[in-house]
Amino acid sequence: MPTFFELLQDTQKKLKSVSDTGATLEAEQLILHAFQCSKATFLSNLHQAIDNADALERCYETVQQRATGMPLNYILRDVIFLGQRYHLDPGVFIPRPETELLVQKSTQVIQSTCLNSTKALTKQCIIYELGFGTGVISLSLAKALPQAKIYAWDISSKAWNCAKKNQRLHNPSNVHFSLGDFFKISLPVKKTHDYAVCVSNPPYIADDDFKALDPSVRDYEPIQALAGGKEGLDVYTQLLVKYKHYFNMFCFEIGMNQKEKLDSLLIEQGYDQY
Ligand code: GLN
């Protein structure tokens, strides 16, 4: 059997075509994952012949999966979001770094609207998330805003299972994940001091752009978390039209080049601040 060093070199070579600059790091991550060992153990055994045939087989299999385009996060089954590790199941949308900005901005604006200088609530903030995927947005908001109540929906049972695992992992007391279509539920009647916020990273890829997506996204990630209709604006439009009188604030991630069209939609729908 090869040494770990030989396996590392061989793996790097196999990964060059999918991840030229990241091949070394990815090769190491896949080996550590297959052998379930720490980097220190790996380095101290670098020139030893491998004696675990099952782990070696597992390693070859996952390297093959990666070399044919499967995203690394699906193989490793995890993702880091805002410095925290979350579980990730294949078929659930992989959180992107840009979505960290959505959480940070939403937190700031919700804090300045609903909390006083001693961080006590001036309004009861109720956050609704549409399309939670792994659950990272709601779980991060729950941590940053322990005073808020968070209700999140997704139509995907894979997403629901994954988010529930992440809920057990991070254990917040103020998040509730539901499986179902947000547009089919009836939201509770708001009380005088309720401040309802809708937070979402909805599918926003326009039909024409979808075909041009990287195959590692298009062929592996859930289409219902990506494809947002002809111009990518279907979900925003539905939310902004249906819930104009319900939500006090919407916090959305939007795609590049969508701002102008969304601004026009907001004006058309009579929103005064955006
Ligand atoms: N940012 C994602 C991508 O480029 C798309 C996210 C979304 O549609 N919400 O793949």
Short mmCIF file of C-alpha atoms and ligand atoms in Angstrom, two decimals:
data_model
loop_
_atom_site.label_atom_id
_atom_site.label_comp_id
_atom_site.label_asym_id
_atom_site.label_seq_id
_atom_site.Cartn_x
_atom_site.Cartn_y
_atom_site.Cartn_z
CA MET A 1 0.00 0.00 0.00
CA PRO A 2 1.20 3.58 -0.62
CA THR A 3 2.56 5.90 2.05
CA PHE A 4 0.43 8.90 3.08
CA PHE A 5 2.86 11.11 1.17
CA GLU A 6 2.36 9.10 -2.03
CA LEU A 7 -1.42 9.15 -1.49
CA LEU A 8 -1.28 12.93 -1.04
CA GLN A 9 0.65 13.42 -4.28
CA ASP A 10 -1.64 11.07 -6.19
CA THR A 11 -4.77 12.79 -4.80
CA GLN A 12 -3.47 16.26 -5.67
CA LYS A 13 -2.91 15.15 -9.25
CA LYS A 14 -6.44 13.73 -9.51
CA LEU A 15 -7.95 16.97 -8.17
CA LYS A 16 -6.00 19.39 -10.38
CA SER A 17 -8.74 19.43 -13.02
CA VAL A 18 -11.52 20.50 -10.61
CA SER A 19 -9.60 22.70 -8.23
CA ASP A 20 -6.24 23.82 -9.51
CA THR A 21 -5.28 26.22 -6.74
CA GLY A 22 -7.10 24.36 -3.96
CA ALA A 23 -5.94 20.85 -4.94
CA THR A 24 -3.34 20.54 -2.16
CA LEU A 25 -5.65 21.69 0.59
CA GLU A 26 -8.57 19.66 -0.71
CA ALA A 27 -6.43 16.52 -1.08
CA GLU A 28 -5.38 16.83 2.53
CA GLN A 29 -8.96 17.41 3.71
CA LEU A 30 -10.24 14.36 1.83
CA ILE A 31 -7.48 12.15 3.25
CA LEU A 32 -8.07 13.34 6.83
CA HIS A 33 -11.79 12.75 6.32
CA ALA A 34 -11.37 9.21 4.94
CA PHE A 35 -8.89 8.20 7.63
CA GLN A 36 -10.73 10.14 10.35
CA CYS A 37 -7.43 11.44 11.67
CA SER A 38 -6.03 14.79 12.75
CA LYS A 39 -3.55 16.76 10.68
CA ALA A 40 -0.89 16.14 13.36
CA THR A 41 -1.33 12.34 13.09
CA PHE A 42 -1.31 12.56 9.30
CA LEU A 43 1.92 14.60 9.26
CA SER A 44 3.70 12.41 11.77
CA ASN A 45 2.83 9.31 9.68
CA LEU A 46 3.52 10.91 6.31
CA HIS A 47 6.18 8.44 5.22
CA GLN A 48 4.61 5.32 6.76
CA ALA A 49 2.94 2.76 4.54
CA ILE A 50 -0.86 2.89 4.97
CA ASP A 51 -2.24 -0.13 6.79
CA ASN A 52 -5.98 0.66 6.72
CA ALA A 53 -7.33 -0.76 3.47
CA ASP A 54 -10.96 0.27 4.15
CA ALA A 55 -10.02 3.90 4.76
CA LEU A 56 -7.83 3.89 1.65
CA GLU A 57 -10.76 2.57 -0.38
CA ARG A 58 -13.02 5.28 1.11
CA CYS A 59 -10.42 7.86 0.20
CA TYR A 60 -10.24 6.71 -3.44
CA GLU A 61 -14.05 6.82 -3.64
CA THR A 62 -14.38 10.35 -2.30
CA VAL A 63 -11.50 11.61 -4.46
CA GLN A 64 -13.31 10.15 -7.46
CA GLN A 65 -16.54 11.92 -6.41
CA ARG A 66 -14.71 15.21 -6.05
CA ALA A 67 -12.81 14.75 -9.32
CA THR A 68 -16.12 14.34 -11.13
CA GLY A 69 -17.45 17.59 -9.70
CA MET A 70 -19.21 16.87 -6.39
CA PRO A 71 -18.77 19.94 -4.14
CA LEU A 72 -16.23 19.36 -1.38
CA ASN A 73 -18.73 20.41 1.32
CA TYR A 74 -21.09 17.57 0.32
CA ILE A 75 -18.28 15.05 0.73
CA LEU A 76 -17.06 16.45 4.03
CA ARG A 77 -20.69 16.95 5.15
CA ASP A 78 -20.01 20.26 6.77
CA VAL A 79 -19.80 23.98 6.16
CA ILE A 80 -18.40 26.89 8.13
CA PHE A 81 -20.69 29.90 8.43
CA LEU A 82 -19.76 32.98 10.46
CA GLY A 83 -17.00 30.96 12.12
CA GLN A 84 -19.34 28.16 13.23
CA ARG A 85 -19.37 24.62 11.92
CA TYR A 86 -22.69 23.29 10.60
CA HIS A 87 -23.77 19.92 9.30
CA LEU A 88 -24.55 19.73 5.58
CA ASP A 89 -26.38 16.94 3.74
CA PRO A 90 -26.02 16.44 0.00
CA GLY A 91 -28.99 17.97 -1.82
CA VAL A 92 -29.26 20.89 0.61
CA PHE A 93 -28.16 24.31 -0.63
CA ILE A 94 -24.58 25.08 0.45
CA PRO A 95 -24.38 28.37 2.39
CA ARG A 96 -22.14 30.94 0.68
CA PRO A 97 -19.83 33.44 2.38
CA GLU A 98 -21.82 36.37 0.94
CA THR A 99 -24.84 35.28 2.98
CA GLU A 100 -22.88 36.05 6.15
CA LEU A 101 -23.37 39.68 5.15
CA LEU A 102 -27.14 39.23 5.07
CA VAL A 103 -27.04 37.94 8.67
CA GLN A 104 -24.72 40.72 9.85
CA LYS A 105 -26.71 43.51 8.20
CA SER A 106 -30.07 42.11 9.34
CA THR A 107 -28.77 41.81 12.90
CA GLN A 108 -27.58 45.43 12.92
CA VAL A 109 -30.77 46.86 11.54
CA ILE A 110 -33.02 44.70 13.76
CA GLN A 111 -30.98 45.65 16.84
CA SER A 112 -31.20 49.35 16.05
CA THR A 113 -34.95 49.08 15.45
CA CYS A 114 -36.08 46.75 18.23
CA LEU A 115 -33.59 47.14 21.10
CA ASN A 116 -32.84 50.08 23.39
CA SER A 117 -29.40 51.11 24.64
CA THR A 118 -29.43 48.39 27.34
CA LYS A 119 -30.29 45.75 24.71
CA ALA A 120 -33.82 45.32 26.09
CA LEU A 121 -36.61 44.85 23.59
CA THR A 122 -38.61 47.93 22.69
CA LYS A 123 -40.63 45.92 20.18
CA GLN A 124 -41.14 42.14 20.10
CA CYS A 125 -39.12 41.12 17.08
CA ILE A 126 -40.51 38.12 15.22
CA ILE A 127 -38.39 36.92 12.34
CA TYR A 128 -39.72 34.74 9.55
CA GLU A 129 -37.24 33.06 7.26
CA LEU A 130 -38.31 31.74 3.91
CA GLY A 131 -36.18 28.86 2.55
CA PHE A 132 -33.87 27.94 5.43
CA GLY A 133 -31.80 25.18 3.72
CA THR A 134 -29.18 24.16 6.30
CA GLY A 135 -30.72 26.59 8.80
CA VAL A 136 -27.58 28.70 9.15
CA ILE A 137 -29.33 32.07 8.70
CA SER A 138 -31.96 31.48 11.38
CA LEU A 139 -29.50 29.79 13.73
CA SER A 140 -26.99 32.64 13.41
CA LEU A 141 -29.72 35.23 13.92
CA ALA A 142 -30.94 33.30 16.96
CA LYS A 143 -27.51 33.55 18.49
CA ALA A 144 -27.07 37.23 17.68
CA LEU A 145 -30.63 38.14 18.70
CA PRO A 146 -31.59 35.88 21.61
CA GLN A 147 -34.55 38.17 22.33
CA ALA A 148 -36.12 37.53 18.91
CA LYS A 149 -38.51 34.72 18.04
CA ILE A 150 -37.64 33.01 14.78
CA TYR A 151 -39.88 30.89 12.57
CA ALA A 152 -38.40 29.37 9.45
CA TRP A 153 -39.92 27.45 6.53
CA ASP A 154 -38.59 25.32 3.73
CA ILE A 155 -40.36 23.08 1.24
CA SER A 156 -37.52 20.55 1.15
CA SER A 157 -37.58 17.62 3.58
CA LYS A 158 -33.81 17.19 3.07
CA ALA A 159 -33.37 20.79 4.22
CA TRP A 160 -35.68 20.24 7.20
CA ASN A 161 -33.71 17.16 8.34
CA CYS A 162 -30.44 19.01 7.94
CA ALA A 163 -31.65 22.13 9.77
CA LYS A 164 -32.99 19.99 12.64
CA LYS A 165 -29.52 18.39 12.98
CA ASN A 166 -27.99 21.86 13.09
CA GLN A 167 -30.56 22.94 15.64
CA ARG A 168 -29.50 20.04 17.89
CA LEU A 169 -25.86 20.96 17.32
CA HIS A 170 -26.26 24.64 18.19
CA ASN A 171 -29.22 24.32 20.52
CA PRO A 172 -30.89 27.75 20.39
CA SER A 173 -34.18 28.08 22.24
CA ASN A 174 -35.75 30.65 19.94
CA VAL A 175 -35.90 29.02 16.49
CA HIS A 176 -38.65 26.87 15.06
CA PHE A 177 -38.11 25.08 11.73
CA SER A 178 -41.20 23.99 9.77
CA LEU A 179 -41.48 21.89 6.66
CA GLY A 180 -43.93 23.49 4.26
CA ASP A 181 -44.78 26.18 1.77
CA PHE A 182 -44.49 29.60 3.36
CA PHE A 183 -47.00 31.00 0.85
CA LYS A 184 -49.66 28.53 1.98
CA ILE A 185 -49.53 29.16 5.72
CA SER A 186 -51.49 31.82 7.54
CA LEU A 187 -49.28 34.04 9.62
CA PRO A 188 -50.49 34.84 13.16
CA VAL A 189 -52.30 38.09 13.84
CA LYS A 190 -49.75 40.70 14.90
CA LYS A 191 -49.96 42.27 18.36
CA THR A 192 -49.40 45.99 18.85
CA HIS A 193 -45.75 45.67 19.81
CA ASP A 194 -44.84 42.96 17.34
CA TYR A 195 -42.24 43.88 14.76
CA ALA A 196 -42.32 41.31 11.96
CA VAL A 197 -39.23 40.87 9.83
CA CYS A 198 -38.92 38.64 6.80
CA VAL A 199 -35.37 37.43 6.15
CA SER A 200 -34.52 35.40 3.10
CA ASN A 201 -31.89 34.27 0.69
CA PRO A 202 -34.43 33.08 -1.85
CA PRO A 203 -33.69 31.40 -5.17
CA TYR A 204 -32.72 34.28 -7.44
CA ILE A 205 -30.90 32.86 -10.44
CA ALA A 206 -32.62 33.97 -13.67
CA ASP A 207 -33.59 31.23 -16.14
CA ASP A 208 -30.94 32.24 -18.70
CA ASP A 209 -28.19 32.34 -16.07
CA PHE A 210 -29.15 28.97 -14.66
CA LYS A 211 -27.88 27.14 -17.74
CA ALA A 212 -24.56 28.92 -17.39
CA LEU A 213 -24.02 27.98 -13.74
CA ASP A 214 -20.94 25.97 -12.87
CA PRO A 215 -21.82 22.25 -13.23
CA SER A 216 -20.74 21.63 -9.63
CA VAL A 217 -23.60 23.94 -8.60
CA ARG A 218 -26.13 23.13 -11.31
CA ASP A 219 -25.77 19.36 -11.14
CA TYR A 220 -25.56 18.94 -7.38
CA GLU A 221 -27.39 21.69 -5.55
CA PRO A 222 -31.18 21.84 -5.29
CA ILE A 223 -32.76 23.70 -8.18
CA GLN A 224 -35.59 24.99 -5.96
CA ALA A 225 -33.01 26.88 -3.87
CA LEU A 226 -31.44 28.49 -6.94
CA ALA A 227 -33.86 29.05 -9.80
CA GLY A 228 -35.92 32.20 -9.28
CA GLY A 229 -37.95 32.31 -12.49
CA LYS A 230 -37.49 34.24 -15.73
CA GLU A 231 -35.66 37.20 -14.18
CA GLY A 232 -34.86 35.54 -10.87
CA LEU A 233 -37.34 37.78 -9.08
CA ASP A 234 -40.32 35.44 -8.58
CA VAL A 235 -39.98 34.92 -4.82
CA TYR A 236 -39.25 38.58 -4.03
CA THR A 237 -42.27 39.59 -6.10
CA GLN A 238 -44.59 37.15 -4.34
CA LEU A 239 -43.36 38.20 -0.90
CA LEU A 240 -43.48 41.92 -1.56
CA VAL A 241 -46.96 41.75 -3.05
CA LYS A 242 -48.57 39.26 -0.66
CA TYR A 243 -47.10 40.54 2.59
CA LYS A 244 -46.99 44.28 1.92
CA HIS A 245 -49.16 44.99 4.95
CA TYR A 246 -47.77 42.30 7.24
CA PHE A 247 -44.02 42.70 7.46
CA ASN A 248 -42.43 45.78 8.97
CA MET A 249 -39.18 44.97 7.22
CA PHE A 250 -37.75 42.67 4.56
CA CYS A 251 -34.06 41.66 4.59
CA PHE A 252 -33.07 39.93 1.37
CA GLU A 253 -29.97 38.67 -0.30
CA ILE A 254 -30.22 39.64 -3.95
CA GLY A 255 -28.26 38.74 -7.04
CA MET A 256 -25.85 40.99 -8.85
CA ASN A 257 -27.67 43.34 -11.24
CA GLN A 258 -31.05 42.82 -9.54
CA LYS A 259 -31.11 46.00 -7.47
CA GLU A 260 -32.62 48.27 -10.10
CA LYS A 261 -35.43 45.91 -10.97
CA LEU A 262 -36.19 45.32 -7.30
CA ASP A 263 -36.17 49.06 -6.63
CA SER A 264 -38.75 49.51 -9.41
CA LEU A 265 -40.85 46.73 -7.92
CA LEU A 266 -40.71 48.37 -4.48
CA ILE A 267 -41.75 51.73 -5.92
CA GLU A 268 -44.52 50.11 -7.95
CA GLN A 269 -45.81 48.38 -4.80
CA GLY A 270 -45.76 51.62 -2.81
CA TYR A 271 -42.91 50.85 -0.40
CA ASP A 272 -41.50 54.11 0.96
CA GLN A 273 -38.15 53.04 2.44
CA TYR A 274 -35.74 50.62 0.85
N1 GLN B 1 -25.30 32.83 -4.52
C1 GLN B 1 -25.79 31.61 -5.08
C2 GLN B 1 -24.96 31.20 -6.28
O1 GLN B 1 -24.38 32.03 -6.91
C3 GLN B 1 -27.25 31.72 -5.45
C4 GLN B 1 -28.04 31.88 -4.24
C5 GLN B 1 -29.50 31.97 -4.47
O2 GLN B 1 -30.08 31.73 -5.54
N2 GLN B 1 -30.13 32.32 -3.44
O3 GLN B 1 -24.89 30.04 -6.60
#
